XYZ file of C-alpha atoms in Angstrom:
429
model
C 88.122 99.861 92.640
C 86.079 102.116 90.419
C 84.542 104.110 93.243
C 86.669 107.098 94.157
C 85.468 107.509 97.732
C 84.897 104.987 100.452
C 82.054 107.183 101.751
C 80.486 106.900 98.328
C 81.099 103.160 98.333
C 79.309 102.647 101.635
C 76.476 105.022 100.649
C 75.983 103.086 97.417
C 76.025 99.868 99.435
C 73.377 101.187 101.821
C 71.212 102.382 98.913
C 71.534 99.012 97.202
C 70.445 97.297 100.405
C 67.411 99.588 100.698
C 66.389 98.791 97.124
C 66.904 95.069 97.590
C 64.925 95.141 100.843
C 62.014 96.889 99.126
C 62.056 94.386 96.261
C 62.198 91.457 98.672
C 59.227 92.868 100.593
C 57.188 92.633 97.393
C 58.192 89.020 96.807
C 56.784 85.749 98.005
C 58.816 85.480 101.184
C 61.731 83.464 102.487
C 62.716 80.405 100.518
C 63.513 78.666 103.793
C 66.857 77.353 102.538
C 68.958 79.157 105.177
C 72.576 78.118 105.583
C 72.052 74.405 105.272
C 73.485 72.386 102.426
C 72.293 69.154 100.875
C 71.960 66.168 103.172
C 72.313 68.203 106.335
C 75.656 69.694 105.331
C 76.658 73.180 106.440
C 77.160 75.636 103.589
C 79.579 78.533 103.895
C 80.545 81.201 101.367
C 84.091 82.206 100.482
C 84.575 85.537 98.675
C 87.703 86.310 96.679
C 88.901 88.262 93.665
C 91.378 87.563 90.893
C 92.011 86.252 87.423
C 90.551 83.247 85.645
C 93.660 81.300 86.643
C 93.089 82.092 90.325
C 89.441 81.087 90.054
C 90.427 77.662 88.690
C 92.982 77.129 91.463
C 90.478 78.215 94.110
C 87.841 75.831 92.801
C 90.401 73.029 93.041
C 91.366 73.899 96.618
C 87.692 74.165 97.643
C 87.078 70.694 96.193
C 90.003 69.317 98.211
C 88.682 70.953 101.400
C 85.218 69.486 100.844
C 86.771 66.082 100.232
C 88.529 66.282 103.613
C 85.509 67.867 105.321
C 82.465 66.053 103.908
C 79.999 67.822 106.212
C 80.850 71.276 104.813
C 79.986 72.737 101.410
C 81.850 75.851 100.270
C 80.292 78.225 97.768
C 82.964 80.282 96.036
C 81.932 83.911 95.512
C 84.323 85.091 92.803
C 84.634 88.698 91.551
C 87.071 90.573 89.388
C 89.202 93.143 91.162
C 87.267 96.205 90.014
C 83.977 95.065 91.527
C 85.157 93.115 94.566
C 84.996 95.742 97.312
C 81.830 97.367 95.976
C 80.155 93.956 96.081
C 81.592 93.184 99.517
C 80.450 96.524 100.953
C 76.917 95.866 99.730
C 76.841 92.436 101.354
C 78.286 93.722 104.622
C 75.740 96.546 104.723
C 72.947 94.011 104.134
C 74.197 91.761 106.959
C 74.838 89.151 104.273
C 78.629 89.113 104.398
C 80.436 85.984 103.197
C 81.490 83.638 105.978
C 85.118 83.766 104.809
C 86.493 86.594 102.722
C 89.693 87.742 101.116
C 90.944 91.176 102.034
C 94.117 93.082 101.301
C 96.107 95.048 103.827
C 94.707 98.353 102.524
C 91.184 97.313 103.479
C 91.964 95.742 106.845
C 91.562 98.832 109.048
C 88.432 99.844 107.147
C 86.539 96.585 107.629
C 87.859 95.879 111.122
C 86.874 99.398 112.158
C 83.320 98.823 110.946
C 82.978 95.735 113.117
C 82.662 93.546 110.036
C 85.459 91.103 110.885
C 85.702 88.442 113.579
C 88.683 88.187 115.923
C 90.360 84.951 114.839
C 92.732 84.652 117.796
C 92.475 81.134 119.181
C 90.163 80.047 116.364
C 92.782 79.377 113.681
C 96.107 77.684 114.592
C 98.928 80.150 113.904
C 101.952 78.742 115.767
C 103.725 77.720 112.546
C 103.120 80.996 110.716
C 105.770 83.681 110.401
C 104.883 85.690 113.500
C 106.024 89.031 112.081
C 103.828 88.533 109.038
C 100.979 87.268 111.228
C 101.096 90.485 113.253
C 100.260 92.448 110.099
C 96.738 91.035 110.367
C 96.168 92.717 113.718
C 94.264 95.935 114.335
C 94.120 97.360 117.865
C 95.615 94.142 119.213
C 93.015 91.807 117.683
C 93.798 89.205 115.018
C 91.229 90.105 112.403
C 92.997 88.476 109.467
C 95.383 85.631 108.657
C 97.983 86.268 105.918
C 97.787 84.031 102.864
C 101.436 84.449 101.916
C 104.078 87.103 101.322
C 105.354 89.021 98.350
C 107.239 92.155 97.385
C 106.610 94.813 94.753
C 109.493 94.279 92.336
C 110.866 94.870 88.872
C 110.194 92.039 86.443
C 112.310 91.576 83.319
C 111.677 89.488 80.211
C 115.102 87.969 79.636
C 114.387 87.042 76.006
C 113.373 90.628 75.217
C 116.607 91.918 76.726
C 118.634 89.417 74.722
C 116.820 90.398 71.536
C 117.784 94.020 72.174
C 121.353 92.839 72.888
C 121.152 94.038 76.490
C 122.219 92.239 79.639
C 120.245 91.933 82.842
C 121.176 94.880 85.044
C 123.088 94.457 88.285
C 120.080 95.129 90.474
C 121.979 95.590 93.747
C 123.045 99.088 92.783
C 121.190 100.223 89.659
C 119.532 103.654 89.596
C 116.344 105.078 88.164
C 118.383 106.979 85.576
C 120.006 103.718 84.476
C 116.627 102.003 84.299
C 115.176 104.774 82.145
C 118.228 104.758 79.867
C 117.986 100.977 79.468
C 114.275 101.232 78.656
C 115.007 103.855 76.009
C 117.744 101.704 74.441
C 115.517 98.627 74.327
C 112.678 100.553 72.694
C 115.147 102.036 70.223
C 116.330 98.580 69.209
C 112.824 97.795 67.934
C 110.647 94.808 68.568
C 109.481 95.517 72.106
C 108.907 98.495 74.395
C 111.547 99.002 77.068
C 109.269 99.412 80.076
C 105.746 99.877 81.281
C 105.099 102.092 84.261
C 102.177 102.102 86.635
C 100.744 104.189 89.430
C 100.560 101.516 92.108
C 100.973 103.211 95.513
C 103.617 100.563 96.312
C 105.867 102.143 93.664
C 105.467 105.572 95.234
C 105.963 104.124 98.724
C 109.294 102.609 97.647
C 110.403 105.799 95.913
C 109.398 107.964 98.892
C 111.350 105.707 101.273
C 114.439 106.245 99.134
C 113.964 109.960 99.807
C 113.542 109.377 103.541
C 109.753 109.756 103.581
C 106.861 107.508 104.597
C 103.785 107.011 102.463
C 101.654 106.987 105.607
C 102.920 108.991 108.552
C 100.416 108.021 111.216
C 96.993 109.204 110.071
C 98.237 111.458 107.305
C 100.180 111.200 104.058
C 103.916 111.545 104.629
C 104.904 112.052 100.987
C 105.994 115.599 100.168
C 104.937 117.536 97.050
C 108.572 117.503 95.885
C 108.683 113.709 96.042
C 105.460 113.430 94.076
C 106.792 115.767 91.403
C 110.101 113.900 91.238
C 108.238 110.594 90.940
C 106.023 111.879 88.153
C 109.132 113.170 86.365
C 110.266 109.537 85.971
C 107.024 108.647 84.213
C 107.206 111.754 82.054
C 110.787 111.058 80.997
C 109.914 107.476 80.062
C 107.195 108.791 77.765
C 109.389 111.539 76.296
C 112.230 109.125 75.511
C 109.834 106.424 74.244
C 111.108 104.100 76.936
C 107.427 103.419 77.636
C 104.191 103.844 75.665
C 102.516 107.239 75.622
C 100.039 108.288 78.291
C 96.961 107.025 76.430
C 98.415 103.589 75.718
C 99.792 103.311 79.237
C 96.379 104.138 80.685
C 94.813 101.455 78.487
C 97.372 98.850 79.568
C 97.103 99.912 83.206
C 93.432 98.993 83.245
C 94.284 95.331 82.565
C 95.939 92.602 84.602
C 99.285 90.837 84.177
C 98.035 88.618 81.361
C 97.269 91.638 79.142
C 100.270 93.726 80.165
C 103.235 94.435 77.905
C 105.222 91.772 79.729
C 102.369 89.285 79.649
C 101.962 89.690 75.877
C 105.704 89.740 75.051
C 105.433 93.376 73.985
C 107.615 94.771 76.759
C 110.930 94.077 78.464
C 110.436 95.432 81.995
C 107.577 96.208 84.334
C 106.708 96.473 88.020
C 104.566 93.752 89.575
C 104.087 91.930 92.853
C 106.414 88.949 93.090
C 103.516 86.468 93.301
C 102.410 87.622 89.829
C 105.562 86.226 88.235
C 103.788 82.969 87.476
C 100.871 84.665 85.690
C 103.280 86.782 83.645
C 105.376 83.759 82.713
C 102.422 81.577 81.755
C 100.666 84.239 79.700
C 103.813 85.227 77.809
C 105.404 81.791 77.514
C 108.717 83.547 78.181
C 111.244 83.405 80.985
C 110.826 86.208 83.499
C 113.233 87.361 86.196
C 112.551 89.251 89.428
C 114.820 92.187 90.185
C 115.195 94.704 92.974
C 113.675 98.079 92.269
C 116.183 100.725 91.134
C 117.359 103.329 93.664
C 117.885 107.036 93.712
C 121.528 107.993 93.535
C 122.855 108.114 97.096
C 119.777 106.507 98.702
C 120.557 104.654 101.940
C 117.609 102.266 101.553
C 116.002 100.492 98.626
C 112.570 101.105 100.116
C 111.179 97.705 99.158
C 108.950 96.033 101.731
C 107.509 92.644 102.549
C 103.743 92.489 102.409
C 101.067 89.806 102.673
C 99.699 89.126 99.215
C 96.301 89.220 100.915
C 94.523 87.934 104.017
C 91.754 85.525 104.870
C 89.195 86.961 107.282
C 85.834 85.877 108.666
C 82.575 87.760 109.024
C 81.806 88.878 112.562
C 78.172 87.949 111.904
C 78.711 84.524 110.399
C 76.426 81.816 111.758
C 79.045 79.233 110.816
C 82.179 80.643 112.405
C 83.612 77.229 113.309
C 83.319 75.998 109.717
C 84.756 79.262 108.403
C 87.729 78.990 110.767
C 88.250 75.406 109.597
C 88.439 76.589 105.973
C 90.988 79.286 106.832
C 92.995 76.744 108.828
C 93.051 74.446 105.793
C 94.081 77.206 103.403
C 97.054 78.371 105.463
C 98.132 75.249 107.330
C 97.506 72.260 105.062
C 100.268 71.159 102.647
C 97.628 69.794 100.252
C 96.123 73.269 99.926
C 99.564 74.783 99.409
C 100.370 72.194 96.746
C 97.373 73.491 94.763
C 97.684 77.233 95.344
C 101.506 77.382 95.295
C 102.473 81.070 95.141
C 99.211 82.408 93.684
C 98.432 84.199 96.950
C 102.066 84.674 97.884
C 104.545 82.137 99.201
C 103.143 80.309 102.267
C 103.874 81.969 105.610
C 103.610 78.606 107.353
C 107.223 77.436 107.521
C 106.319 73.743 107.797
C 103.942 73.964 104.841
C 106.540 75.820 102.776
C 109.144 73.152 103.564
C 106.654 70.440 102.589
C 105.897 71.923 99.162
C 109.223 73.622 98.410
C 110.510 70.813 96.209
C 107.154 70.612 94.408
C 107.135 74.263 93.424
C 107.460 74.815 89.674
C 110.469 76.705 88.359
C 108.708 80.069 88.435
C 107.717 79.700 92.074
C 111.227 78.523 92.931
C 112.453 81.796 91.446
C 110.003 83.767 93.550
C 111.071 81.919 96.689
C 114.763 82.448 95.948
C 114.207 86.148 95.278
C 112.248 86.724 98.503
C 114.932 84.874 100.472
C 117.636 86.972 98.810
C 116.072 90.359 99.514
C 114.261 89.596 102.792
C 116.930 91.222 104.977
C 116.653 94.421 102.916
C 112.882 94.726 103.170
C 111.135 97.167 105.481
C 108.698 95.818 108.117
C 105.019 95.426 107.280
C 102.718 98.222 108.425
C 98.923 98.229 108.367
C 97.775 101.424 106.623
C 94.967 103.560 108.074
C 91.333 103.673 107.029
C 90.924 105.164 103.601
C 93.886 103.280 102.135
C 91.572 101.458 99.738
C 91.071 104.756 97.941
C 94.755 105.549 97.435
C 95.245 103.729 94.158
C 92.309 105.512 92.531
C 93.326 108.904 93.916
C 96.950 108.458 92.872
C 96.100 107.120 89.433
C 93.626 109.889 88.721
C 95.998 112.696 89.658
C 98.953 111.008 87.970
C 97.090 110.736 84.694
C 96.149 114.402 84.932
C 99.887 115.140 84.881
C 100.765 112.607 82.165
C 98.009 113.871 79.857
C 99.035 117.477 80.475
C 95.718 118.418 82.044
C 97.319 119.557 85.315
C 100.704 120.858 86.363
C 102.733 118.682 88.738
C 102.422 121.404 91.407
C 98.642 121.536 91.171
C 98.282 117.755 90.969
C 100.537 117.232 93.995
C 98.438 119.538 96.146
C 95.232 117.944 94.873
C 96.515 114.435 95.589
C 97.545 115.343 99.140
C 94.218 117.058 99.821
C 92.175 114.135 98.524
C 94.351 111.461 100.126
C 94.359 113.096 103.554
C 90.603 113.602 103.325
C 90.173 109.895 102.574
C 92.167 108.990 105.678
C 90.267 111.477 107.799
C 87.040 109.841 106.638
């Protein structure tokens, strides 16, 4: 998201609605089309974000749904990541929310708390879904969202780049951050590719904080200490100093892109941190073999800190006039093997065990790797927790304060206090 405050986001949404309402009042009136499709069909909208590759897959799965449900037309409402929630907030504020929408776990409490989402309990069959993962879509005991699939924030390595630098894949069951940084430095020093790319995804900090015995969210406040923030930033700083990663300016430029334009995705880097379901995009864009690894640990840490998380959720508008059709689309997306055969692991590996079994042998090599990795580390992963309201702002707040440190515009002490102040204020609302 580009907006730094959810209050600002909703104010902008309300202002946009006011402007649109005024413009509409000057127009020629209602077109009379309503929610009907051609030939008496019902038309529903489905909002989602992602890459060009995801858009193509989604168009294919929509076509398959329409083929199996000839009385329903689905209009895909695609956005890139940066504009998705701003656009969604505007539509929700205008009472024009999409019938079915994609939402990530960070936005679940926000939209459920605003009464924007319908309770899907009893409306979408969920008996075959992983019940622990399913529970992550609940807020205050109501099932506001259905998980699309699961993934884990992990280290990804380009095996060819490691071989070129004459380095072996690390033993990821016990490697440390110091070893990772040293390996990145050695790879960069060998020439050809950069050892690692870092990022400021809150998932990285959450994992690192857990290794220090801290929670990212401790109830309705941030549980990360200033010392942990400073220690975490020191990793990024050391990578830059040792040339294990690009400098702050280049890293900021790369960080504004997706997996296809990353160092890994362009064969310019050997290691990077990504969600496990992004392995396919990284592999396809680079044309190189990629391997998922556990995140490194702090020396002496009793937990790796990695956690299982829904890649995203499907939810329905509380004000949809076509709730039955919307529920049918969600049912198809999560429970139909034909949908899974199209989407594969794009939105995480299916949480429906029967669907996963049905498509397991059809998964391409990259998705087989993702499945094997999740199975291998599942017992080590922390339970899923729904973050509080304001979580949508965390990535922007963390990135902004992190870059202040990396560019030397703020001391780690000052940036840590500023991050905690801003993050806690976002949660408080």
